[in-house]
mmCIF file with all atom_site columns, C-alpha atoms in Angstrom:
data_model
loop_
_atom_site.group_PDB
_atom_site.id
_atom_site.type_symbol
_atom_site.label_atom_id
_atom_site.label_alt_id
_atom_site.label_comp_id
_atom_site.label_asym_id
_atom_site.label_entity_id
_atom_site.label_seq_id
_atom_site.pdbx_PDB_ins_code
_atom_site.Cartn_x
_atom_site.Cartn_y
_atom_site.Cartn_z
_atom_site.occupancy
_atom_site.B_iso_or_equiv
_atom_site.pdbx_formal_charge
_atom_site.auth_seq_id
_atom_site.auth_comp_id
_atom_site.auth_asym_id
_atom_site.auth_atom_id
_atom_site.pdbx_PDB_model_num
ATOM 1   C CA . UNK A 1 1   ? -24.825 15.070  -35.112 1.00 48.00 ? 1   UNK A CA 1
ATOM 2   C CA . UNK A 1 2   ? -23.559 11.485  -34.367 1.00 53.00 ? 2   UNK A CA 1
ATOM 3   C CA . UNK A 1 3   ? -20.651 13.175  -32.038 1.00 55.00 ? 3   UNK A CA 1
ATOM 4   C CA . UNK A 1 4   ? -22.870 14.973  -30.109 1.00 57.00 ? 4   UNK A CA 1
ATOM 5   C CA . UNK A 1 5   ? -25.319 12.373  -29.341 1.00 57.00 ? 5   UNK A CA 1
ATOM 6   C CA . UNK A 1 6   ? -22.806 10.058  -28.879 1.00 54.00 ? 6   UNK A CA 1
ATOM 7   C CA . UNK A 1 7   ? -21.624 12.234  -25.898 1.00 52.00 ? 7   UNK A CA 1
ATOM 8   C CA . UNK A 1 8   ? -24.548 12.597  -24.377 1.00 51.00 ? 8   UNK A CA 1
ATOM 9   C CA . UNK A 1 9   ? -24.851 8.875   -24.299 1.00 46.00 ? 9   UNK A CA 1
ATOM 10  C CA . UNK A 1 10  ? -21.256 9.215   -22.812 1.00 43.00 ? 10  UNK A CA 1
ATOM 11  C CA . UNK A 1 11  ? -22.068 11.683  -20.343 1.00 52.00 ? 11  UNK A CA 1
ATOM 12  C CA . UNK A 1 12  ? -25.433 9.982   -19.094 1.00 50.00 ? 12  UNK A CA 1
ATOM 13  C CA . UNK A 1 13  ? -23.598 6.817   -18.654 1.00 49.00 ? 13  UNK A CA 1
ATOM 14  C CA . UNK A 1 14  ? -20.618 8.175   -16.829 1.00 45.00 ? 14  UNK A CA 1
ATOM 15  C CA . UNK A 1 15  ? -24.046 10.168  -14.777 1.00 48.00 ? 15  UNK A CA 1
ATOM 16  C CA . UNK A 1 16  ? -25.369 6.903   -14.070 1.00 46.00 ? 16  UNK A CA 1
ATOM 17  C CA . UNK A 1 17  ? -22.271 5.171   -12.909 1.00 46.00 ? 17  UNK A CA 1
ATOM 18  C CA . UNK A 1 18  ? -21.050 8.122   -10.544 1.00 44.00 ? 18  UNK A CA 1
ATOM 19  C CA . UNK A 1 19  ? -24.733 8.008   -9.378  1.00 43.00 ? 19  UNK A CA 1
ATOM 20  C CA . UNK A 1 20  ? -24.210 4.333   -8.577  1.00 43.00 ? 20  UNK A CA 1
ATOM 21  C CA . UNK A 1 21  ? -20.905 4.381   -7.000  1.00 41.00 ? 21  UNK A CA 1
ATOM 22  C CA . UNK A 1 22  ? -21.683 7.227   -4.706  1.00 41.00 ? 22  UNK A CA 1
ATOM 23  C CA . UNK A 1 23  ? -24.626 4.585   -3.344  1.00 43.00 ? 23  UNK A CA 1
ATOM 24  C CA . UNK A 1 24  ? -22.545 2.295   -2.593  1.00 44.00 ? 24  UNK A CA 1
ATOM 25  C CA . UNK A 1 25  ? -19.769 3.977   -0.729  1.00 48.00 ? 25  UNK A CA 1
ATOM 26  C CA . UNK A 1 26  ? -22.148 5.999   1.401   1.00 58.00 ? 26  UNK A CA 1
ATOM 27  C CA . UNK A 1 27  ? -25.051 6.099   3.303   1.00 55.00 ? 27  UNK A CA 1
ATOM 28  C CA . UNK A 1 28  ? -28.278 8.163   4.017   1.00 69.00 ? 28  UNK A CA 1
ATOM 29  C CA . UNK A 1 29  ? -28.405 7.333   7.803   1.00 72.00 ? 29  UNK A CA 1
ATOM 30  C CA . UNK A 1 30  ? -26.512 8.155   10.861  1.00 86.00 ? 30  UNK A CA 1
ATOM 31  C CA . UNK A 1 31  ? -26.661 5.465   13.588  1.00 92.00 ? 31  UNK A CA 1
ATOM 32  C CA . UNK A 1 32  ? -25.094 3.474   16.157  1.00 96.00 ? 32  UNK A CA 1
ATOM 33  C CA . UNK A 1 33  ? -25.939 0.515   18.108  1.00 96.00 ? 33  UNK A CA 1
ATOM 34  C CA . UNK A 1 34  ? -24.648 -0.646  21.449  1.00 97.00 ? 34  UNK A CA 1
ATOM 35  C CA . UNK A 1 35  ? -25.626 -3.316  23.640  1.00 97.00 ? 35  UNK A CA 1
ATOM 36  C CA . UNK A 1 36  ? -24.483 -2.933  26.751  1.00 96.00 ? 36  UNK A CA 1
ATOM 37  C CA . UNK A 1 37  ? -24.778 -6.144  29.247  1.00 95.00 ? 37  UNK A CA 1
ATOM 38  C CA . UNK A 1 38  ? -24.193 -5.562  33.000  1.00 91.00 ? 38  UNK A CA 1
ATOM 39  C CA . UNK A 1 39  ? -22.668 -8.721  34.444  1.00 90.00 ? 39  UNK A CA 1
ATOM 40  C CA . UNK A 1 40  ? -22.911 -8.350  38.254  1.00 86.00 ? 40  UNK A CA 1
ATOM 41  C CA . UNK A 1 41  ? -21.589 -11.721 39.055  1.00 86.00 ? 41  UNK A CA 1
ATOM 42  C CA . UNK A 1 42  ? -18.230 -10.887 37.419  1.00 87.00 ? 42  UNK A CA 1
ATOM 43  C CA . UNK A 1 43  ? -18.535 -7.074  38.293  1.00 87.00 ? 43  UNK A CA 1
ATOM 44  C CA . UNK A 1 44  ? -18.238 -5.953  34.878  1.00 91.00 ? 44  UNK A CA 1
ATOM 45  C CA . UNK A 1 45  ? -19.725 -4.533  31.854  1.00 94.00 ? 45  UNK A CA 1
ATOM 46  C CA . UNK A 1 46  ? -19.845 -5.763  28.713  1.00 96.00 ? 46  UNK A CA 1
ATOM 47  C CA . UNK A 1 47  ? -20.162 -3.395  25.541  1.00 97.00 ? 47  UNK A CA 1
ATOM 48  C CA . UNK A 1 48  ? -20.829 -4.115  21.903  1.00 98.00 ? 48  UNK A CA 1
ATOM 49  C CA . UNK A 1 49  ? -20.911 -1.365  19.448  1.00 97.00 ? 49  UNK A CA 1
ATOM 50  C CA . UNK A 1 50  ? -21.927 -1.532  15.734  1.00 97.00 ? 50  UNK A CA 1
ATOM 51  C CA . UNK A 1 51  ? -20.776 1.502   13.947  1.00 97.00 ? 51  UNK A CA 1
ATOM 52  C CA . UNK A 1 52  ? -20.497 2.366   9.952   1.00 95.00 ? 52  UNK A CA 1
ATOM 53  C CA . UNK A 1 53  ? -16.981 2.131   9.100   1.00 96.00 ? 53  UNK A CA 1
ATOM 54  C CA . UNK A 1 54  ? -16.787 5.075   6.900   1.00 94.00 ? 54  UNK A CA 1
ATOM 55  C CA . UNK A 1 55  ? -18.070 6.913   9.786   1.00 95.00 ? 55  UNK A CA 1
ATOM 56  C CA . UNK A 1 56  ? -15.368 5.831   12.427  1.00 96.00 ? 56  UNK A CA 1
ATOM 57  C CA . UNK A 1 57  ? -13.277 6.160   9.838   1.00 96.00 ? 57  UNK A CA 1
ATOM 58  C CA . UNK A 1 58  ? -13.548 10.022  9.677   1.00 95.00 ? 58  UNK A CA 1
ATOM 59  C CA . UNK A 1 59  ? -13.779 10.109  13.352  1.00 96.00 ? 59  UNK A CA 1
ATOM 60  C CA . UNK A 1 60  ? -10.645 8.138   13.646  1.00 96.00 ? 60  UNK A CA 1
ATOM 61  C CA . UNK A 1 61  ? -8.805  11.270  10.881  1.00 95.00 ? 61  UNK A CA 1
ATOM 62  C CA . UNK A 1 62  ? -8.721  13.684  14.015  1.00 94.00 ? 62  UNK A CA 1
ATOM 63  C CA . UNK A 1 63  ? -6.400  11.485  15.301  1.00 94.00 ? 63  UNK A CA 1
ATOM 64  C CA . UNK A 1 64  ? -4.595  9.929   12.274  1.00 93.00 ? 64  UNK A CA 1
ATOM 65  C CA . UNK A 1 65  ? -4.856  11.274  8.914   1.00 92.00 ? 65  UNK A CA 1
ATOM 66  C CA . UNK A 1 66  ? -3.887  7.888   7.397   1.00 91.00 ? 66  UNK A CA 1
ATOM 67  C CA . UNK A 1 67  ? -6.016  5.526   9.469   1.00 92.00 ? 67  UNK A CA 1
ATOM 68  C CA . UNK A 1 68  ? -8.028  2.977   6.910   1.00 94.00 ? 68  UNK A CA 1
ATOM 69  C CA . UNK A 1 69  ? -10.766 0.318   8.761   1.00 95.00 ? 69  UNK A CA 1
ATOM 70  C CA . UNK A 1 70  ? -11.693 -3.071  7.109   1.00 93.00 ? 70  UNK A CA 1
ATOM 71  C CA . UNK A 1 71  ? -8.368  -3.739  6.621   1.00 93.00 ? 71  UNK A CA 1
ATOM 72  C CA . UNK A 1 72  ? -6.474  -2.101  9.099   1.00 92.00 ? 72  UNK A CA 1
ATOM 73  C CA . UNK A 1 73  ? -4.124  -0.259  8.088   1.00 92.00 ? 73  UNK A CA 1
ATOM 74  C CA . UNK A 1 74  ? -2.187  -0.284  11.377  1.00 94.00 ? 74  UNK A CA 1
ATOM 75  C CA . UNK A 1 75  ? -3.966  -3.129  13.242  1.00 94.00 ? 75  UNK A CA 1
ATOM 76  C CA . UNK A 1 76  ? -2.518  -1.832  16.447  1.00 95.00 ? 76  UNK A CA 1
ATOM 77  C CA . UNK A 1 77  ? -2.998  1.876   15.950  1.00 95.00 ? 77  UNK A CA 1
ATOM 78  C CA . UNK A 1 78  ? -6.265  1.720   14.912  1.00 96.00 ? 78  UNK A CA 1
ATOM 79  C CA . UNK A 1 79  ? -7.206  -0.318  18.171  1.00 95.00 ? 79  UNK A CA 1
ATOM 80  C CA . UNK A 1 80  ? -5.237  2.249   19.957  1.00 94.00 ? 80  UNK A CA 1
ATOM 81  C CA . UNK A 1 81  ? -7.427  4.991   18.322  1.00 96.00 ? 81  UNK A CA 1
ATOM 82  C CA . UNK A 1 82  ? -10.738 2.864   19.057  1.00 96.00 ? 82  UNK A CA 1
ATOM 83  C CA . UNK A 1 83  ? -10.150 2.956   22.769  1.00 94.00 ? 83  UNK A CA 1
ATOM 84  C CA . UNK A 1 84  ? -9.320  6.748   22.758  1.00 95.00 ? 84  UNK A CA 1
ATOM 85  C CA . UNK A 1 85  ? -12.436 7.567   20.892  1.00 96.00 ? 85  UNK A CA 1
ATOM 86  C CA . UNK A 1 86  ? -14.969 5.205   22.900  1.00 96.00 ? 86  UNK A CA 1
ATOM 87  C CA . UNK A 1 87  ? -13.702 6.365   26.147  1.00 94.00 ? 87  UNK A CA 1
ATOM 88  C CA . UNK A 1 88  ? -13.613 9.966   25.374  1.00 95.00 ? 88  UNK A CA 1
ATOM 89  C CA . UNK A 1 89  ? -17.168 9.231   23.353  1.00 96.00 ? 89  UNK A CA 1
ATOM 90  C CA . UNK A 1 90  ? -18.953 6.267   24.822  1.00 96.00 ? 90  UNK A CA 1
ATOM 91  C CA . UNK A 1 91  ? -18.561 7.011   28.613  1.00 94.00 ? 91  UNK A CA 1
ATOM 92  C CA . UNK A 1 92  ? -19.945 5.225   31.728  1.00 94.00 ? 92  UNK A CA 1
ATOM 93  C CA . UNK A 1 93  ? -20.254 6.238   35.456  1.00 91.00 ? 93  UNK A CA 1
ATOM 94  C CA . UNK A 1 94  ? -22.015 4.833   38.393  1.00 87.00 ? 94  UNK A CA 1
ATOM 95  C CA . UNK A 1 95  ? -21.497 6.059   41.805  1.00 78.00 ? 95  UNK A CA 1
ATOM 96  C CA . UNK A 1 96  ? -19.389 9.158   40.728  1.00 79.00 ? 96  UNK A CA 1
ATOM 97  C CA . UNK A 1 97  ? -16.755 7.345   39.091  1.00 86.00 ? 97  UNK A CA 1
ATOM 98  C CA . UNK A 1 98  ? -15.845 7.373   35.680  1.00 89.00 ? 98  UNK A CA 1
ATOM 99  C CA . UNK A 1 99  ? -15.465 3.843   34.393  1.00 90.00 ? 99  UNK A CA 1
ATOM 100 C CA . UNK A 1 100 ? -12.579 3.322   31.644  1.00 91.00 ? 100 UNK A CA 1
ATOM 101 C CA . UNK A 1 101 ? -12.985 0.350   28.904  1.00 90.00 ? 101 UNK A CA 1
ATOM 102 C CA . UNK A 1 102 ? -10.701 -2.264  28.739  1.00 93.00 ? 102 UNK A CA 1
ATOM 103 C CA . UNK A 1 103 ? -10.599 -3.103  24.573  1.00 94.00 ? 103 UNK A CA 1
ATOM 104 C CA . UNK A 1 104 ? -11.160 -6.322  23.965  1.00 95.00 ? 104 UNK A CA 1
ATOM 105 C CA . UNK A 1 105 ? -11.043 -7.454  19.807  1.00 95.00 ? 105 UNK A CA 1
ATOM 106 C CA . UNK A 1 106 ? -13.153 -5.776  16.684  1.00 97.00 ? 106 UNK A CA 1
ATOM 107 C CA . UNK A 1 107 ? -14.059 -7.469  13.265  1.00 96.00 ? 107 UNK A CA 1
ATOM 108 C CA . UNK A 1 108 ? -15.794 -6.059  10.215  1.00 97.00 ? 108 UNK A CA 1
ATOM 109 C CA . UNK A 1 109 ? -18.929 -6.856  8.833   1.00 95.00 ? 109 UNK A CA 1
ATOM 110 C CA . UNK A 1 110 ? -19.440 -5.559  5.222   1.00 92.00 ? 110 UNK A CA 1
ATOM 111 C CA . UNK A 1 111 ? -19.308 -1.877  5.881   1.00 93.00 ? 111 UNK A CA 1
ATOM 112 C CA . UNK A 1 112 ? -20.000 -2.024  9.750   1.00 95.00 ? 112 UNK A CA 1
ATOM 113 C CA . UNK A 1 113 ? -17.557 -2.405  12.019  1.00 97.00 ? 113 UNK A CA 1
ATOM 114 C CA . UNK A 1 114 ? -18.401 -4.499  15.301  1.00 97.00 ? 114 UNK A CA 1
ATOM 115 C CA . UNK A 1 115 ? -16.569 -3.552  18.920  1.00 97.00 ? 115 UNK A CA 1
ATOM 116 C CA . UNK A 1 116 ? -15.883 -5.115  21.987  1.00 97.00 ? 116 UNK A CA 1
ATOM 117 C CA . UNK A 1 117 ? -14.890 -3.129  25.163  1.00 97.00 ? 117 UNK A CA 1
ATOM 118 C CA . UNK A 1 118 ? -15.634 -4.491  28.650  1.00 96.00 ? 118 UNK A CA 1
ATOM 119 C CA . UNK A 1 119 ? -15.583 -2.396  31.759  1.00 92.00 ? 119 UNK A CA 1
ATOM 120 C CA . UNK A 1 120 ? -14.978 -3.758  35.580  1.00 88.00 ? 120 UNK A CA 1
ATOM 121 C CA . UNK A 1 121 ? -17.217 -1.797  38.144  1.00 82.00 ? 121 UNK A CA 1
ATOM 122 C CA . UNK A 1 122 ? -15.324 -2.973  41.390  1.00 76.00 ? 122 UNK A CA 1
ATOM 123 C CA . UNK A 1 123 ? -16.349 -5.155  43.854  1.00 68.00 ? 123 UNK A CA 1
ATOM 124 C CA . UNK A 1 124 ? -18.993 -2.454  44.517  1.00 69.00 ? 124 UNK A CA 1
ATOM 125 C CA . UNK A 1 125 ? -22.196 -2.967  43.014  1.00 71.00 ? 125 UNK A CA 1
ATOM 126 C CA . UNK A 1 126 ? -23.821 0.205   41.106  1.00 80.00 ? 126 UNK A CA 1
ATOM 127 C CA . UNK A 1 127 ? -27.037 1.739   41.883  1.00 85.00 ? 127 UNK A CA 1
ATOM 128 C CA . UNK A 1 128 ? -27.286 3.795   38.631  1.00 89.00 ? 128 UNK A CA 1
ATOM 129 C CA . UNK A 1 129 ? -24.804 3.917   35.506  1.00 92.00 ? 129 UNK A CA 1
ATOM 130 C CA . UNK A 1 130 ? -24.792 7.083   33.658  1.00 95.00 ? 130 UNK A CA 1
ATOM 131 C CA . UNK A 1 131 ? -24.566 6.235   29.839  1.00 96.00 ? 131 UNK A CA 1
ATOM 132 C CA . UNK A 1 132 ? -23.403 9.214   27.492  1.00 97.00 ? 132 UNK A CA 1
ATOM 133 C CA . UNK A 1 133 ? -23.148 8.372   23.754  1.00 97.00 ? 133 UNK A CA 1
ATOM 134 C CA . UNK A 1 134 ? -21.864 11.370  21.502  1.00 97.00 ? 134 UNK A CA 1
ATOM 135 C CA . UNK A 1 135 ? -20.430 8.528   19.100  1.00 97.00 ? 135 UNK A CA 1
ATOM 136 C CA . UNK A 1 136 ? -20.025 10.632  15.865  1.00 97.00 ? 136 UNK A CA 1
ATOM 137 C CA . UNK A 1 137 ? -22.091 13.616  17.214  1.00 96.00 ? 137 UNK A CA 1
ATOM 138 C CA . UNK A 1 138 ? -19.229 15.905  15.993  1.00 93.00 ? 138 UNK A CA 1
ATOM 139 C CA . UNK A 1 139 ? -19.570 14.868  12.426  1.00 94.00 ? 139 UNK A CA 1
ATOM 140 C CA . UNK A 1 140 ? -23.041 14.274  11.634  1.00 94.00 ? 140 UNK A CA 1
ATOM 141 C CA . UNK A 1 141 ? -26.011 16.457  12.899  1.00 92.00 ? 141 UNK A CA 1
ATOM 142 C CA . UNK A 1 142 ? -28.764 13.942  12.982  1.00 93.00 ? 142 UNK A CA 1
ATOM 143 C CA . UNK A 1 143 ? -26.532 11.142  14.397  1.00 96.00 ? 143 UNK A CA 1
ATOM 144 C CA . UNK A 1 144 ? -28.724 9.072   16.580  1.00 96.00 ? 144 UNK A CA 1
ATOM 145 C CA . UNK A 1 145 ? -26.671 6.382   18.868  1.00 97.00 ? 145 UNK A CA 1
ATOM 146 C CA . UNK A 1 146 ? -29.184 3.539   20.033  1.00 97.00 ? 146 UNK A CA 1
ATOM 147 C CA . UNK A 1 147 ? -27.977 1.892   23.294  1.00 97.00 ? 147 UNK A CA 1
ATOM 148 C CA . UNK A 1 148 ? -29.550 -1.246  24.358  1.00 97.00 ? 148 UNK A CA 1
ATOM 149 C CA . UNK A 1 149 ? -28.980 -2.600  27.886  1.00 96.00 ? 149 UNK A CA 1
ATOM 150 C CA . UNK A 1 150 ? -29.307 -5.743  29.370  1.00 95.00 ? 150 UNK A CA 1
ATOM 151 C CA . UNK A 1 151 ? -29.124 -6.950  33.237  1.00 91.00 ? 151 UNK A CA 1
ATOM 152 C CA . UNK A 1 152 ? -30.098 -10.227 34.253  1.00 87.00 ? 152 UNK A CA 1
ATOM 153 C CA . UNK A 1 153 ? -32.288 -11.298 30.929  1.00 88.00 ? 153 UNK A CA 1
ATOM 154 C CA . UNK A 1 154 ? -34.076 -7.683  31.248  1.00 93.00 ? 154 UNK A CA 1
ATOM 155 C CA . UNK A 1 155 ? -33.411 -5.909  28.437  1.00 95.00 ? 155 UNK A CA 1
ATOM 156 C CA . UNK A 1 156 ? -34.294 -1.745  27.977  1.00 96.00 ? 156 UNK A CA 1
ATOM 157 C CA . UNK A 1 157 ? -33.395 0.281   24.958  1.00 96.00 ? 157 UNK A CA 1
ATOM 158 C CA . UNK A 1 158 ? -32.832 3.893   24.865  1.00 97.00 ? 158 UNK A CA 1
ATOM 159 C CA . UNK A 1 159 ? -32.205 6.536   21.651  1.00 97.00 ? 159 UNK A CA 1
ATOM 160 C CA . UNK A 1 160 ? -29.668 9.159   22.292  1.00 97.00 ? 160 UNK A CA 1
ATOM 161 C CA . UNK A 1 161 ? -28.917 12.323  20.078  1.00 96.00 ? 161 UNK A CA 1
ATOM 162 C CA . UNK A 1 162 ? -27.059 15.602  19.854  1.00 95.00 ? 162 UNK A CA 1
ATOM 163 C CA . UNK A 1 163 ? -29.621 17.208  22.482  1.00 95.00 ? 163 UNK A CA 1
ATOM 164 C CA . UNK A 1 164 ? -29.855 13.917  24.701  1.00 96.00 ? 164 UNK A CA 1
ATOM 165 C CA . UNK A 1 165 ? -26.470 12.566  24.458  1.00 97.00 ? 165 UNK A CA 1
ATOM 166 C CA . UNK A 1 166 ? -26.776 10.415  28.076  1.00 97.00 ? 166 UNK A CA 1
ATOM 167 C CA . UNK A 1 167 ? -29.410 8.479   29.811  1.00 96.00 ? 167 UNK A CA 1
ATOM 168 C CA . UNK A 1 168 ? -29.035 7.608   33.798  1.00 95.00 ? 168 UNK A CA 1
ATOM 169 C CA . UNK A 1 169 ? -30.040 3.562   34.163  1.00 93.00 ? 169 UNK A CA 1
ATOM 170 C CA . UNK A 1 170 ? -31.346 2.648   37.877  1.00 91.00 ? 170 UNK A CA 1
ATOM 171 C CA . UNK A 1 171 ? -30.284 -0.600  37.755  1.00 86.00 ? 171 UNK A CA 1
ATOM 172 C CA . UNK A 1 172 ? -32.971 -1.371  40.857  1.00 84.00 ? 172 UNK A CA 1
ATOM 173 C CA . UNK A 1 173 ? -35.207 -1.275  37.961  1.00 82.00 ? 173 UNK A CA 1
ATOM 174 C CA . UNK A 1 174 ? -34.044 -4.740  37.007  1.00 81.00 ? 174 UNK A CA 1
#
């Protein structure tokens, strides 16, 4: 009698702890922010992205099966892999022409990961910029990518998902 309810005591603890652990290591939600700045004096663009790390992570696998985040594994490599993802992923146009981002450093927060890729528009300025988002819309079905822009103090957000992956920004609006 004492074994057996001395392995259910076992059992619920071990419940309780896996329970626990699984908490910590993942989460419920499926979201990315970027705030993307237009800088028309310097004729550039300016993009911050949060993103979960466990996330880019698996993203990063297609690539890499050995990539690790927060710490690098391969600090080079894995901001190698960034820039291949965001510009296949987080893509900008104005005018017709596909804008490429330049990546410029990353640190880690906890369990998010923080980006910084700028983008030069030419000596042309835009009318529109065509923002599409499908950040981790291969993985996760309810993925939602919230893009904030900014031009001039003016600041607009947008939500993107699976069916709206890209939003067209007149930037005579601001």
């Amino acid at each position: 009698m004492k074994n057996s309810a001395a392995s259910k005591l076992l059992i619920i603890i071990f419940g309780l702890f896996f329970l626990h652990s699984s908490e910590i290591s993942s989460h419920k939600f499926y979201v990315s922010t970027s705030s993307i700045t237009y800088l028309p004096k310097r004729n550039a663009i300016h993009i911050t992205t949060q993103i979960f790390i466990d996330d880019l992570e698996l993203a990063l696998s297609q690539y890499n099966k050995s990539i690790v985040l927060a710490p690098d594994s391969n600090t080079h490599l894995v901001d190698s892999l960034c820039l291949i993802y965001f510009n296949k992923h987080l893509r900008l146009k104005t005018n017709n022409n596909t804008l490429y981002h330049e990546f410029i450093g990353k640190k880690y927060d906890r369990d998010i990961g923080i980006f910084h890729l700028e983008v030069n528009t030419s000596s042309e300025i835009p009318n529109t910029l065509v923002v599409n988002n499908s950040v981790l819309f291969d993985l996760f079905d309810d993925q939602k990518n919230l893009i904030h822009f900014k031009v001039n103090q003016k600041r607009r957000s947008y939500l993107l998902n699976r069916k709206r992956p890209s939003i067209t920004i007149s930037l005579d609006e601001f």
